[in-house]
mmCIF file of the C-alpha atoms, coordinates in Angstrom:
data_MODEL
# 
_entry.id   MODEL 
# 
loop_
_atom_site.group_PDB 
_atom_site.id 
_atom_site.type_symbol 
_atom_site.label_atom_id 
_atom_site.label_alt_id 
_atom_site.label_comp_id 
_atom_site.label_asym_id 
_atom_site.label_entity_id 
_atom_site.label_seq_id 
_atom_site.pdbx_PDB_ins_code 
_atom_site.Cartn_x 
_atom_site.Cartn_y 
_atom_site.Cartn_z 
_atom_site.occupancy 
_atom_site.B_iso_or_equiv 
_atom_site.pdbx_formal_charge 
_atom_site.auth_seq_id 
_atom_site.auth_comp_id 
_atom_site.auth_asym_id 
_atom_site.auth_atom_id 
_atom_site.pdbx_PDB_model_num 
ATOM 1  C CA . MET A 1 1  ? -3.529  14.823 4.249   1.00 0.00 ? 1  MET A CA 1 
ATOM 2  C CA . PRO A 1 2  ? -2.703  11.224 3.475   1.00 0.00 ? 2  PRO A CA 1 
ATOM 3  C CA . ASP A 1 3  ? 0.246   10.509 1.222   1.00 0.00 ? 3  ASP A CA 1 
ATOM 4  C CA . GLY A 1 4  ? -0.624  10.762 -2.434  1.00 0.00 ? 4  GLY A CA 1 
ATOM 5  C CA . LEU A 1 5  ? -3.900  12.562 -1.938  1.00 0.00 ? 5  LEU A CA 1 
ATOM 6  C CA . GLU A 1 6  ? -2.348  15.835 -3.005  1.00 0.00 ? 6  GLU A CA 1 
ATOM 7  C CA . TYR A 1 7  ? -1.164  14.282 -6.256  1.00 0.00 ? 7  TYR A CA 1 
ATOM 8  C CA . LEU A 1 8  ? -4.534  12.751 -6.866  1.00 0.00 ? 8  LEU A CA 1 
ATOM 9  C CA . LEU A 1 9  ? -6.324  16.119 -6.388  1.00 0.00 ? 9  LEU A CA 1 
ATOM 10 C CA . ILE A 1 10 ? -3.787  17.824 -8.635  1.00 0.00 ? 10 ILE A CA 1 
ATOM 11 C CA . PHE A 1 11 ? -4.298  15.077 -11.259 1.00 0.00 ? 11 PHE A CA 1 
ATOM 12 C CA . ILE A 1 12 ? -8.094  15.465 -11.052 1.00 0.00 ? 12 ILE A CA 1 
ATOM 13 C CA . ALA A 1 13 ? -7.796  19.259 -11.414 1.00 0.00 ? 13 ALA A CA 1 
ATOM 14 C CA . VAL A 1 14 ? -5.524  18.850 -14.507 1.00 0.00 ? 14 VAL A CA 1 
ATOM 15 C CA . VAL A 1 15 ? -8.014  16.472 -16.092 1.00 0.00 ? 15 VAL A CA 1 
ATOM 16 C CA . VAL A 1 16 ? -10.949 18.789 -15.407 1.00 0.00 ? 16 VAL A CA 1 
ATOM 17 C CA . VAL A 1 17 ? -9.058  21.835 -16.842 1.00 0.00 ? 17 VAL A CA 1 
ATOM 18 C CA . TYR A 1 18 ? -7.953  19.786 -19.919 1.00 0.00 ? 18 TYR A CA 1 
ATOM 19 C CA . THR A 1 19 ? -11.504 18.549 -20.522 1.00 0.00 ? 19 THR A CA 1 
ATOM 20 C CA . ILE A 1 20 ? -12.944 22.081 -20.262 1.00 0.00 ? 20 ILE A CA 1 
ATOM 21 C CA . ALA A 1 21 ? -10.260 23.409 -22.678 1.00 0.00 ? 21 ALA A CA 1 
ATOM 22 C CA . LYS A 1 22 ? -11.070 20.660 -25.200 1.00 0.00 ? 22 LYS A CA 1 
ATOM 23 C CA . VAL A 1 23 ? -14.856 21.329 -25.010 1.00 0.00 ? 23 VAL A CA 1 
ATOM 24 C CA . ILE A 1 24 ? -14.283 25.115 -25.560 1.00 0.00 ? 24 ILE A CA 1 
ATOM 25 C CA . GLY A 1 25 ? -12.010 24.321 -28.472 1.00 0.00 ? 25 GLY A CA 1 
ATOM 26 C CA . TYR A 1 26 ? -14.561 22.021 -30.064 1.00 0.00 ? 26 TYR A CA 1 
ATOM 27 C CA . MET A 1 27 ? -17.308 24.643 -29.526 1.00 0.00 ? 27 MET A CA 1 
ATOM 28 C CA . ARG A 1 28 ? -15.213 27.231 -31.358 1.00 0.00 ? 28 ARG A CA 1 
ATOM 29 C CA . LEU A 1 29 ? -14.523 24.814 -34.223 1.00 0.00 ? 29 LEU A CA 1 
ATOM 30 C CA . SER A 1 30 ? -18.166 23.954 -34.485 1.00 0.00 ? 30 SER A CA 1 
ATOM 31 C CA . ARG A 1 31 ? -19.141 27.626 -34.609 1.00 0.00 ? 31 ARG A CA 1 
ATOM 32 C CA . GLU A 1 32 ? -16.539 28.311 -37.313 1.00 0.00 ? 32 GLU A CA 1 
ATOM 33 C CA . GLN A 1 33 ? -17.775 25.370 -39.339 1.00 0.00 ? 33 GLN A CA 1 
ATOM 34 C CA . TRP A 1 34 ? -21.401 26.383 -38.995 1.00 0.00 ? 34 TRP A CA 1 
ATOM 35 C CA . GLU A 1 35 ? -20.526 29.890 -40.242 1.00 0.00 ? 35 GLU A CA 1 
ATOM 36 C CA . GLN A 1 36 ? -18.992 28.327 -43.348 1.00 0.00 ? 36 GLN A CA 1 
ATOM 37 C CA . VAL A 1 37 ? -22.109 26.292 -44.210 1.00 0.00 ? 37 VAL A CA 1 
ATOM 38 C CA . ASP A 1 38 ? -24.113 27.412 -47.221 1.00 0.00 ? 38 ASP A CA 1 
ATOM 39 C CA . LYS A 1 39 ? -27.339 27.950 -45.330 1.00 0.00 ? 39 LYS A CA 1 
ATOM 40 C CA . SER A 1 40 ? -29.336 28.573 -48.530 1.00 0.00 ? 40 SER A CA 1 
ATOM 41 C CA . LYS A 1 41 ? -29.207 24.834 -49.197 1.00 0.00 ? 41 LYS A CA 1 
ATOM 42 C CA . LEU A 1 42 ? -30.588 23.829 -45.784 1.00 0.00 ? 42 LEU A CA 1 
ATOM 43 C CA . LYS A 1 43 ? -34.004 22.173 -45.860 1.00 0.00 ? 43 LYS A CA 1 
ATOM 44 C CA . GLU A 1 44 ? -36.879 23.950 -44.209 1.00 0.00 ? 44 GLU A CA 1 
ATOM 45 C CA . TRP A 1 45 ? -38.988 21.637 -42.039 1.00 0.00 ? 45 TRP A CA 1 
ATOM 46 C CA . ASP A 1 46 ? -42.657 22.250 -41.242 1.00 0.00 ? 46 ASP A CA 1 
ATOM 47 C CA . ASP A 1 47 ? -42.183 21.665 -37.533 1.00 0.00 ? 47 ASP A CA 1 
ATOM 48 C CA . ASP A 1 48 ? -39.385 24.272 -37.135 1.00 0.00 ? 48 ASP A CA 1 
ATOM 49 C CA . GLU A 1 49 ? -41.795 27.071 -36.374 1.00 0.00 ? 49 GLU A CA 1 
ATOM 50 C CA . ASP A 1 50 ? -41.760 28.400 -32.784 1.00 0.00 ? 50 ASP A CA 1 
ATOM 51 C CA . ASP A 1 51 ? -45.526 28.956 -32.424 1.00 0.00 ? 51 ASP A CA 1 
# 
């Protein structure tokens, strides 16, 4: 392999792993926040039906 290519591939792998970890973390946070919402106060829309 050319010089520096190994470091570039390692850097790209680290960025991908970091990004996936952040997305999973934000998904968990979003789920926790959604569970804390008082759903009785949510507005019902006419077009929400799955007919």
